[in-house]
Coordinates of C-alpha atoms in Angstrom, one line a residue:
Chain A
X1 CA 64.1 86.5 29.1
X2 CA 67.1 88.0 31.3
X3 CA 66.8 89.8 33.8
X4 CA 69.4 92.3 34.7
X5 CA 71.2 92.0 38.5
X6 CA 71.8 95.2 40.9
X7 CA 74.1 97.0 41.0
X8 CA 75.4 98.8 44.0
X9 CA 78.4 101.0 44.6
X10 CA 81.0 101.1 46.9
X11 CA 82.1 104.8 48.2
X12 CA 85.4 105.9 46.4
X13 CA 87.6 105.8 48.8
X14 CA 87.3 101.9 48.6
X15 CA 87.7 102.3 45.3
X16 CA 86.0 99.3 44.5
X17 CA 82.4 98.1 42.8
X18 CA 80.6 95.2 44.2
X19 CA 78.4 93.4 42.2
X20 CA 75.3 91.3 44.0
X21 CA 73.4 88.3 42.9
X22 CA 70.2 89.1 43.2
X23 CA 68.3 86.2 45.3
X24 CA 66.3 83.7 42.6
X25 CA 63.0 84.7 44.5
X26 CA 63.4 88.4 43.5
X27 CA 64.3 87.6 39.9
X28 CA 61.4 85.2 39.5
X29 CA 58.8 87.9 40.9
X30 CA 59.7 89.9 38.1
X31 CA 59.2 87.8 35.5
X32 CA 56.0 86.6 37.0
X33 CA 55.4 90.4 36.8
X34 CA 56.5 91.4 33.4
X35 CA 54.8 88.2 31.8
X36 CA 51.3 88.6 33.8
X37 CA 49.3 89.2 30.6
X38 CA 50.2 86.0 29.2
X39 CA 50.1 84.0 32.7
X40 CA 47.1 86.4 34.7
X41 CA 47.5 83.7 37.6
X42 CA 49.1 84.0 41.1
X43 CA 48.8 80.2 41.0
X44 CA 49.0 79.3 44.9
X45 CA 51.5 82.0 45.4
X46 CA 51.7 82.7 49.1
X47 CA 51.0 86.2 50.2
X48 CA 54.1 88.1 50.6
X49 CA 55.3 86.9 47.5
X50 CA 51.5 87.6 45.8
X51 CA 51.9 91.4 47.1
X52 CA 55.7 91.7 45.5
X53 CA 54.4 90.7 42.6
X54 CA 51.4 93.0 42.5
X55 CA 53.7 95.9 43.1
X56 CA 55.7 95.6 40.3
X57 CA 52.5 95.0 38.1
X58 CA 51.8 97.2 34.9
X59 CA 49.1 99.7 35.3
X60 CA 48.0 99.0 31.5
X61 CA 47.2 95.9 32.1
X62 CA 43.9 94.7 29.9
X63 CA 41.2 95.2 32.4
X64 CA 39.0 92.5 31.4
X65 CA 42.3 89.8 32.6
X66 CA 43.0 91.6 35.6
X67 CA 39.4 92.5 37.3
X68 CA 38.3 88.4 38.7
X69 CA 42.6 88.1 39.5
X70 CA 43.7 91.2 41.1
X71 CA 42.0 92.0 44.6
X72 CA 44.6 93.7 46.3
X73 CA 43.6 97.4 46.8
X74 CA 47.3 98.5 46.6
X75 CA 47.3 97.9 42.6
X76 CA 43.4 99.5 42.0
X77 CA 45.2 102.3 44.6
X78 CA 48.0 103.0 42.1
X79 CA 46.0 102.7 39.3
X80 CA 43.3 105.0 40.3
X81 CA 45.4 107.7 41.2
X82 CA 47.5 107.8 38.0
X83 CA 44.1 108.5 36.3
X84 CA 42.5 110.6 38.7
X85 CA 43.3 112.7 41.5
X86 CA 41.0 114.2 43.9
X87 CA 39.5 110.3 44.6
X88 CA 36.9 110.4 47.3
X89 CA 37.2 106.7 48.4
X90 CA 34.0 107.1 50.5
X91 CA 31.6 107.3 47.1
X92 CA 32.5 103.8 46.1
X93 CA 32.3 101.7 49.0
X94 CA 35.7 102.4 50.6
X95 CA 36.8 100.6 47.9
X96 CA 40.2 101.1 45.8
X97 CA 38.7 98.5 43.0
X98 CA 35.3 99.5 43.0
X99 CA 36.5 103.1 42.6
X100 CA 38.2 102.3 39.8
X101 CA 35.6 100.6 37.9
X102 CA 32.9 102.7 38.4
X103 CA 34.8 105.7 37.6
X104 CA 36.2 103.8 34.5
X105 CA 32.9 103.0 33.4
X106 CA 31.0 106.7 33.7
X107 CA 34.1 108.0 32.0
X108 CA 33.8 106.1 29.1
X109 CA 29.6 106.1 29.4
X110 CA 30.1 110.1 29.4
X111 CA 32.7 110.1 25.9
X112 CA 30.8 107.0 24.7
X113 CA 30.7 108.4 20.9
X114 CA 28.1 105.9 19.2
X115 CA 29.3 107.2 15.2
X116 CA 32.8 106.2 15.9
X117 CA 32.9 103.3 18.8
X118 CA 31.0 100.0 18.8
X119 CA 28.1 99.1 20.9
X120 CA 29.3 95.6 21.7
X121 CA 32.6 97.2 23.2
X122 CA 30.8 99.1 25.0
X123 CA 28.1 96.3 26.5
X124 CA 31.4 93.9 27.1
X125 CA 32.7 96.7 29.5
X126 CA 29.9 97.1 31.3
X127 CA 29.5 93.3 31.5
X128 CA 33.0 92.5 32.9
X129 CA 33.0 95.4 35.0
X130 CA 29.7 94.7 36.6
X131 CA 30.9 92.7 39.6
X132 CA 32.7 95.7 41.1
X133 CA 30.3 98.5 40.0
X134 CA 27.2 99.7 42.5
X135 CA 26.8 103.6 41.6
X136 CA 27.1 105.1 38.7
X137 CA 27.7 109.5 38.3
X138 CA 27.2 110.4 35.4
X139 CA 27.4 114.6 34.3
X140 CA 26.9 113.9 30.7
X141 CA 25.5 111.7 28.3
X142 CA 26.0 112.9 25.0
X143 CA 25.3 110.4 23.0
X144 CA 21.9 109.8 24.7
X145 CA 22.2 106.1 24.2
X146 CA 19.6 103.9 24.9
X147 CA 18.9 103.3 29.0
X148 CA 17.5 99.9 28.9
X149 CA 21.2 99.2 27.5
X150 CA 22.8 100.7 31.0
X151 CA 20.0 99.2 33.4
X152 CA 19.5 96.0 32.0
X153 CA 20.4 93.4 34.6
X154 CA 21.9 91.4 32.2
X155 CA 24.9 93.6 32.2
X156 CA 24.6 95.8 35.4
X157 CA 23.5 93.7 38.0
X158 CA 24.8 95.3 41.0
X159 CA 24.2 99.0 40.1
X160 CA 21.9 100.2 43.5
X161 CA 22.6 103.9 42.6
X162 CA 22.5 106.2 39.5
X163 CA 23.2 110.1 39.4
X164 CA 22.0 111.1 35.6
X165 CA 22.5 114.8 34.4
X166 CA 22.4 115.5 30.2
X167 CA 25.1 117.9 30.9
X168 CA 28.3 118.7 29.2
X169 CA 31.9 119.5 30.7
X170 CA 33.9 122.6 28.9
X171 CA 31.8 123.6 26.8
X172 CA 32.7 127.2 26.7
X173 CA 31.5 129.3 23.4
X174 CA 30.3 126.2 22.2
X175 CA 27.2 126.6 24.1
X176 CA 23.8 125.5 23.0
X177 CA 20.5 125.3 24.7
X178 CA 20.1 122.1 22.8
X179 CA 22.9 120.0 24.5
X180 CA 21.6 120.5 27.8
X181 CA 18.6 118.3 29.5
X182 CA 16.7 115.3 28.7
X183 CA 15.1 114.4 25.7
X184 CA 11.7 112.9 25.7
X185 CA 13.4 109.8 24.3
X186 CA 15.8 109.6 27.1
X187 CA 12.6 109.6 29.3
X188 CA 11.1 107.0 27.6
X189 CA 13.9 104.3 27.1
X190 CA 14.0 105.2 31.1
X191 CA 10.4 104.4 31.7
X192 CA 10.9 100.6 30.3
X193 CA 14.0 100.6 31.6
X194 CA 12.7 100.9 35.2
X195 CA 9.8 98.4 34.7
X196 CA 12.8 95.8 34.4
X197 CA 15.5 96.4 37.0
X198 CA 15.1 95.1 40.8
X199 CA 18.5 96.7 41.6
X200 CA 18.5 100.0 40.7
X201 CA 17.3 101.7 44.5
X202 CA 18.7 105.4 44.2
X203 CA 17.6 107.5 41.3
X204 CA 19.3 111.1 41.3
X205 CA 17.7 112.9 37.9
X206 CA 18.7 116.5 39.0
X207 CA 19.3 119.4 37.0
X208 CA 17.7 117.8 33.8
X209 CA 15.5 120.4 32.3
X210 CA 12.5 117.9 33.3
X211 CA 9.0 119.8 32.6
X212 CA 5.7 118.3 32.8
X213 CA 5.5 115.6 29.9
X214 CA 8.9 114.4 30.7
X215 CA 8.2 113.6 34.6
X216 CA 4.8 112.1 33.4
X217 CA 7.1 109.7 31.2
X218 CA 9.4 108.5 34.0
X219 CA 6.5 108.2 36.9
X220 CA 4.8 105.7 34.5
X221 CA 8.3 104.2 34.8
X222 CA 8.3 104.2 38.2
X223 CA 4.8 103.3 38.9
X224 CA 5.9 99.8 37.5
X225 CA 9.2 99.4 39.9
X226 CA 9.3 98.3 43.3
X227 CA 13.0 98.7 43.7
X228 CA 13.5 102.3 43.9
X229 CA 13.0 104.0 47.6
X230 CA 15.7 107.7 47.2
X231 CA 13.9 109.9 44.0
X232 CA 16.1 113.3 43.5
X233 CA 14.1 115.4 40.6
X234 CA 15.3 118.6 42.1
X235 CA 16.4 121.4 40.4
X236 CA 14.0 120.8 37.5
X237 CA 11.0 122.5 35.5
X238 CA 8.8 120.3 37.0
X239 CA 5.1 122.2 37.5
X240 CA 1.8 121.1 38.7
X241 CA 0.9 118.6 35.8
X242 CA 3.7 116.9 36.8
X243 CA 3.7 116.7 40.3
X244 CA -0.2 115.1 39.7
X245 CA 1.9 112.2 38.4
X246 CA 4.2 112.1 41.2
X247 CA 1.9 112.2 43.9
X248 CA 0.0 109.4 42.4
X249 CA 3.1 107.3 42.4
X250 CA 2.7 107.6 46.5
X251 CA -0.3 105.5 46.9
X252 CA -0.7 102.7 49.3
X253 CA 1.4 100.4 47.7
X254 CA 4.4 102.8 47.4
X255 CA 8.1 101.9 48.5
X256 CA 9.5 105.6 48.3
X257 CA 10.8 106.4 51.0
X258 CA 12.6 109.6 50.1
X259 CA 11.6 112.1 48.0
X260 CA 13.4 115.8 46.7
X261 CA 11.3 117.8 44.8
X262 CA 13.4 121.2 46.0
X263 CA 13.7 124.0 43.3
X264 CA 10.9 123.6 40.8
X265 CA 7.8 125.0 39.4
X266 CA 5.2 123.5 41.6
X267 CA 2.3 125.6 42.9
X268 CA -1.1 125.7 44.6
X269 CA -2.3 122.8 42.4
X270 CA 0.8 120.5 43.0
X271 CA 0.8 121.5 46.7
X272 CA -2.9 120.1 46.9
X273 CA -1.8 117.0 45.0
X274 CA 1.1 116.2 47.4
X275 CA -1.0 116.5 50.6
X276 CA -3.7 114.7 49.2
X277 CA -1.1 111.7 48.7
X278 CA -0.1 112.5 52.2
X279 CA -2.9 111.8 53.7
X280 CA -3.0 107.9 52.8
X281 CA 0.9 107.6 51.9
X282 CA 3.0 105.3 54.7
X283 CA 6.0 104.6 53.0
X284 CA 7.4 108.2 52.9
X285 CA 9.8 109.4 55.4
X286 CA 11.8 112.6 54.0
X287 CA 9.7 114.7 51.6
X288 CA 12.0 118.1 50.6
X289 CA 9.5 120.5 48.5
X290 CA 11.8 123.6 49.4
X291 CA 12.4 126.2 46.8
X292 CA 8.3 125.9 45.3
X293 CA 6.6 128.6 44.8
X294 CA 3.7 126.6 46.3
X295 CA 2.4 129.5 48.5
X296 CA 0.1 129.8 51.5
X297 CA -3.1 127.5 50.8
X298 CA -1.0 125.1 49.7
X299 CA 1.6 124.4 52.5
X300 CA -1.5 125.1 54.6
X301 CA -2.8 121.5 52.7
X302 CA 0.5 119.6 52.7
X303 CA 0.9 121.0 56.5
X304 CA -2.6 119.3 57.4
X305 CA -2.3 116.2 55.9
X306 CA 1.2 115.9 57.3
X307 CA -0.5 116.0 60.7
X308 CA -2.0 113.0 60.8
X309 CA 0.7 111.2 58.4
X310 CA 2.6 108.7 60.9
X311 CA 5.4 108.0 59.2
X312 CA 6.8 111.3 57.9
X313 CA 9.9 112.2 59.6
X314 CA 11.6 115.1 57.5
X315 CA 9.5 117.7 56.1
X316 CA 11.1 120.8 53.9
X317 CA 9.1 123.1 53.3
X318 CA 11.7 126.1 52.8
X319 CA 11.1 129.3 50.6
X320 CA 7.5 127.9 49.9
X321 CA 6.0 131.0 50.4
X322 CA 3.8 129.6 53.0
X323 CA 2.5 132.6 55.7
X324 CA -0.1 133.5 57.6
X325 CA -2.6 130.2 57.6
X326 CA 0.2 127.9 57.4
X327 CA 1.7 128.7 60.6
X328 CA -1.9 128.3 62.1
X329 CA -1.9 124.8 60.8
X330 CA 2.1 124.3 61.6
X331 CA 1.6 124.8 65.1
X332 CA -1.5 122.0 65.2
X333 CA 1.0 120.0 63.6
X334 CA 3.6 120.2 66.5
X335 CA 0.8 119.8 68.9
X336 CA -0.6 116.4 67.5
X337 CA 2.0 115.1 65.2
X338 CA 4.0 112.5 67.2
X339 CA 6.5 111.1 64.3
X340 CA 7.9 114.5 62.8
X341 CA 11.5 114.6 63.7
X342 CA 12.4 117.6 61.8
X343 CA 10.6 120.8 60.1
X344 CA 12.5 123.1 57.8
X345 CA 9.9 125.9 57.4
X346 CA 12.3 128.8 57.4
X347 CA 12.5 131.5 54.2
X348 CA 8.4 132.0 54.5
X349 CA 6.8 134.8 56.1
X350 CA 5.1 134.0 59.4
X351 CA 5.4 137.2 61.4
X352 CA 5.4 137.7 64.8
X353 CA 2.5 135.6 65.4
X354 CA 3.8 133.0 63.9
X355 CA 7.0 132.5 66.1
X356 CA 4.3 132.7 69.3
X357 CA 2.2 130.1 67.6
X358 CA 5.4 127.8 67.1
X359 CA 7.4 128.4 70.1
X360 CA 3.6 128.0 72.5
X361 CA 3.3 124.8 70.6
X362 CA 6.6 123.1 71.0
X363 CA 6.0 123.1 74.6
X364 CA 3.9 119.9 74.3
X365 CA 5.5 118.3 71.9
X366 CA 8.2 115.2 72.4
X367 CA 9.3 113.7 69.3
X368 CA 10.5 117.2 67.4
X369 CA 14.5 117.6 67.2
X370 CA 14.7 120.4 64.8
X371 CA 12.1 123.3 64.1
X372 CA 14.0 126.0 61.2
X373 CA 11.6 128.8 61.2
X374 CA 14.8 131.4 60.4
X375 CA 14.3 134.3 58.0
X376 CA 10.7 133.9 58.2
X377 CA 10.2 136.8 59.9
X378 CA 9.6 135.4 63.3
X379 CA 11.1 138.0 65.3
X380 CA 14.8 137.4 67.1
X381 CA 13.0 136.5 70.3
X382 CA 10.5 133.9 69.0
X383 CA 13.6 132.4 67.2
X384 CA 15.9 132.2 70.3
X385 CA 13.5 130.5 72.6
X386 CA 12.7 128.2 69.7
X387 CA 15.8 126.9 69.6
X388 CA 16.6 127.3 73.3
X389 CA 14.0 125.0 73.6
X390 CA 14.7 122.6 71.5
X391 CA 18.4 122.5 72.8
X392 CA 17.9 122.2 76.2
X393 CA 15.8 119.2 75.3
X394 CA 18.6 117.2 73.5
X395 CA 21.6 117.7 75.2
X396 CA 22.5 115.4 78.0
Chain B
X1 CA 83.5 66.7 42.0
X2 CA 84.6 64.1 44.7
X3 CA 81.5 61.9 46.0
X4 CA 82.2 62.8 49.8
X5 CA 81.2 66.5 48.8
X6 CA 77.8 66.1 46.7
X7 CA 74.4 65.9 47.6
X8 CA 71.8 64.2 45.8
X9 CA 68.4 66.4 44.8
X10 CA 65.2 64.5 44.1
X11 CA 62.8 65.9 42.0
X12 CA 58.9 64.8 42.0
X13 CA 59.4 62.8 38.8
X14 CA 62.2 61.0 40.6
X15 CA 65.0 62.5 38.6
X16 CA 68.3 62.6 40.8
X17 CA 70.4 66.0 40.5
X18 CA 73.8 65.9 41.7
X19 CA 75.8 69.0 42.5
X20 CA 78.3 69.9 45.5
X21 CA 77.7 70.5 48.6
X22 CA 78.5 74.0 48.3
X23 CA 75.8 74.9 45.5
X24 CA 73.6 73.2 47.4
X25 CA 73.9 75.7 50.4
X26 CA 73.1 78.3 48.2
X27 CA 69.7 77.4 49.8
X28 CA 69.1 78.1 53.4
X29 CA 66.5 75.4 53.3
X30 CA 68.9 72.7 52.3
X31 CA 71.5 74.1 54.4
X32 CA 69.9 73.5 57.7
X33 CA 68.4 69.8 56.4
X34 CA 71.6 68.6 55.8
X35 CA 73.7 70.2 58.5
X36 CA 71.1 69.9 61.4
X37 CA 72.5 68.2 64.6
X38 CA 69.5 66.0 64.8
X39 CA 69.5 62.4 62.7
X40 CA 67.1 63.3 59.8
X41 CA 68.0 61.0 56.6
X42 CA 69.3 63.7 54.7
X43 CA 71.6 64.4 56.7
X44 CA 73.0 60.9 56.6
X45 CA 72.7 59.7 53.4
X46 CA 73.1 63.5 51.7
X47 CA 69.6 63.2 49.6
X48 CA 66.9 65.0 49.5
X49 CA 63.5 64.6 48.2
X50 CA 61.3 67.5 46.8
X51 CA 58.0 66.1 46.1
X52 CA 57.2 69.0 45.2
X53 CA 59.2 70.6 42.8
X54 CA 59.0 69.3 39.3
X55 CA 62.6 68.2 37.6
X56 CA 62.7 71.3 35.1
X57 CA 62.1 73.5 38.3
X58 CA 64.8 71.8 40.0
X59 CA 67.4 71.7 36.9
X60 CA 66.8 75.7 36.9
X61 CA 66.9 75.7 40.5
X62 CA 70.4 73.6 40.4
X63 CA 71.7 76.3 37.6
X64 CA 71.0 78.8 40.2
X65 CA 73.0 77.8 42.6
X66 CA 76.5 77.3 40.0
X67 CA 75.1 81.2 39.1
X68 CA 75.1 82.4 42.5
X69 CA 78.5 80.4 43.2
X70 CA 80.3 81.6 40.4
X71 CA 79.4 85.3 40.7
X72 CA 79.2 85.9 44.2
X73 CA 82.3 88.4 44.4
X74 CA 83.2 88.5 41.1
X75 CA 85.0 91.9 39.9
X76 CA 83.3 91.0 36.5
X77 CA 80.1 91.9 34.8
X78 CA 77.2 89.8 35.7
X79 CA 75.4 88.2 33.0
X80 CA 71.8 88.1 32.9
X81 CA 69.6 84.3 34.3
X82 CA 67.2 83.7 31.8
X83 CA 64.0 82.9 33.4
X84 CA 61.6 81.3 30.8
X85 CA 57.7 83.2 31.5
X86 CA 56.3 79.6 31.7
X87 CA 58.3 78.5 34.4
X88 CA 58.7 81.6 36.1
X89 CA 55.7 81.4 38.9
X90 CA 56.6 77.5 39.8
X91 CA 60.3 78.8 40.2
X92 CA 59.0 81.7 42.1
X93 CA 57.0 79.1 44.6
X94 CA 60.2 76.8 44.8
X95 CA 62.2 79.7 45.4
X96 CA 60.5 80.9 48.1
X97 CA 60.3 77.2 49.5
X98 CA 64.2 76.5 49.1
X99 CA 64.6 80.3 50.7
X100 CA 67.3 81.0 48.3

């Protein structure tokens, strides 16, 4: 095929146009370029030459050829922003290629339309693309296709981290309750799903509509997998039923490590469950149960068995409703509890003597960096030399 | 094309190429091997080996330089140099070799 030479002109005045020969090295790079889908090989192209070709490289090119041939981030660069803007590089491994695929991937998962597209397509994707594809974000699912499909490592064997909400972009007057949340069946096909995979390590599940039956589903899921340490069920319906499941998932052999249970139904019941799993629990680190109504005898529970839990480092216990005996059992807490790092306890009601019970308690303790007792009615003074204290303690 | 001005091109088959000396310095590489100062064989007995650069490489090479000779400038049009796909990324390497 020809290739066309440059040309450049001369300014009137010379009246003249000068023609150049364009060096052979230039015209073969694009050729190499134009042809890459028949030849997908850089052969033992040096690098300068490898990077002139890759610039002048289609953006349309069949995925499949150019995933194992293409590495430089320039191209995955171009071709990620002609698709997307707004890329936020840091959510794929600082990676221009990875971006690409994963994105590619949850795109297609999330207009995946089983009636109209093939199955095997889809499972070749996800099989070619699975060398460069660790997380996986996923807002919708409409097609509520099978999750044993997605987490089989088979096909994914480097996803680490999946972000699953049964949502549904622009829906405007189109809205029904019905398209929203996860169905039991989703739950299920997620429960054998988890039994199988050894990779899969974060599990986001927020904003699902999960109630009772449906958490009971997946923590018999999770009961059978070792792999997963980071659980996010928050923003959920999930009440004390299901929380009974949770908490047994925290036994002595559990590898969870951090745990968001943060806007949901749990109460007295589920609060008594959780400290109860406390008590004997030493994988746990960061357990958030913020936004529960859970209410006073129950924070009191969780607070005491997170006393003499040594490996707890985060606890949220935010808008619990805890009061009056919790802060009694918080400040025994700060007193003998040497692994705490940080305590969000503020949006409760702990009055007055509450901030004196905290603050008088602090002055022992070592190992606290961050106490949030704000909005709990502590009074301004009980608040200030809390965090006085605290600050004059970490600043060098 | 009087003998005193051509150069002989070896490809890695063993297939001799002659052109003139003046196509041949289309290529900086081959310039400096057969003008260089020291006694390099080239220089004396105006060959050069390519071991390599296969011969249809080097016959499209070869073309190159009559290409680059003729229309270097030229007040006329340039016509397009065909570059067949197939032997496009060896060219590219041999290219880049020959600096040309």
């Amino acid at each position: 095929m020809g290739v066309e030479p440059l040309k450049i002109e001369i300014p009137h005045h010379l009246n003249r146009h000068e023609l150049f020969v364009p060096a052979l090295k230039d015209l073969c790079v694009k050729v190499v370029a134009e042809n890459f889908v028949l030849q997908p090989s850089f052969g033992s192209l040096d690098k300068e030459n490898k990077a002139k070709v890759v610039d002048l490289l289609s953006l349309e090119l069949p995925l499949e050829l150019v995933g194992p041939v293409i590495e430089e981030e320039v191209y995955w660069k171009r071709r990620s922003q002609s698709r997307w803007s707004n890329c936020e590089l840091s959510a794929h491994g600082d990676s221009w290629k990875q971006l690409y695929f994963e994105k590619n991937l949850a795109q297609t998962l999330e207009n995946f339309d089983p009636v109209n597209e093939d199955l095997e397509e889809l499972k070749r994707l996800l099989a070619f693309s699975s060398p460069w594809v660790y997380n996986l974000n996923m807002k919708q699912l409409p097609s509520h296709m099978d999750l044993q499909v997605l987490l089989s490592p088979s096909l994914l064997s480097n996803l680490f981290f999946m972000k699953l909400t049964y949502g549904r972009h622009n829906v405007g007057m189109d809205y029904e309750q019905s398209l929203f949340g996860m169905k039991l069946s989703d739950c299920v096909s997620l429960a054998r799903a988890l039994e199988w995979t050894e990779t899969l390590t974060y599990l986001n599940l927020s904003s699902n509509l999960l109630d009772d039956d449906r958490v009971k589903m997946i923590a018999s899921g999770i009961a059978e997998n070792k792999s997963i340490s980071h659980l996010d069920l928050s923003h959920n319906k999930i009440a004390d039923r299901g929380v009974k499941a949770l908490a047994s998932l925290l036994d002595r052999r559990s590898v969870l490590v951090f745990l968001n249970l943060r806007s949901n139904q749990i109460h007295v019941e589920g609060g008594r469950a959780i400290a109860r799993a406390l008590k004997s629990n030493k994988s746990l680190l960061s357990l958030n149960l913020s936004l529960n109504r859970i209410g006073d005898e129950g924070c009191r529970a969780i607070i005491e068995a997170a006393t003499q839990n040594e490996s707890l480092t985060t606890l949220n216990l935010s808008a619990t409703a805890a009061g009056e005996s919790s802060t009694k059992a918080l400040g025994n807490l700060i007193r003998q509890n040497t692994s705490l790092a940080r305590v969000d306890a503020s949006c409760n009601d702990f009055g007055e003597e509450g901030g004196a019970i905290v603050s008088e308690a602090l002055e022992t303790n070592k190992t606290l960096q961050s106490i949030d007792v704000r909005m709990s009615n502590v009074g301004e003074n009980h608040e200030k030399a809390i965090s006085e204290m605290l600050k004059s303690r970490f600043t060098f | 094309m009087s003998k005193e001005n051509t150069v002989r091109l070896i490809s890695a088959e063993g297939f001799e190429f002659v052109i003139d000396y003046e196509a041949a310095c289309v290529s900086n590489t081959i310039k400096n091997m057969l003008s260089s100062q020291g006694s390099f064989t080239e220089s004396e007995l105006g060959e050069i080996k390519f071991p390599e650069i296969s011969t249809p490489i080097l016959e499209k090479v070869c073309q190159y330089f009559y290409y680059k000779l003729r229309y270097t400038n030229s007040t006329h049009d340039i016509p397009p140099f065909d570059i067949a796909p197939e032997y496009a990324l060896e060219l590219l390497m041999a290219s880049n070799y020959l600096d040309t």
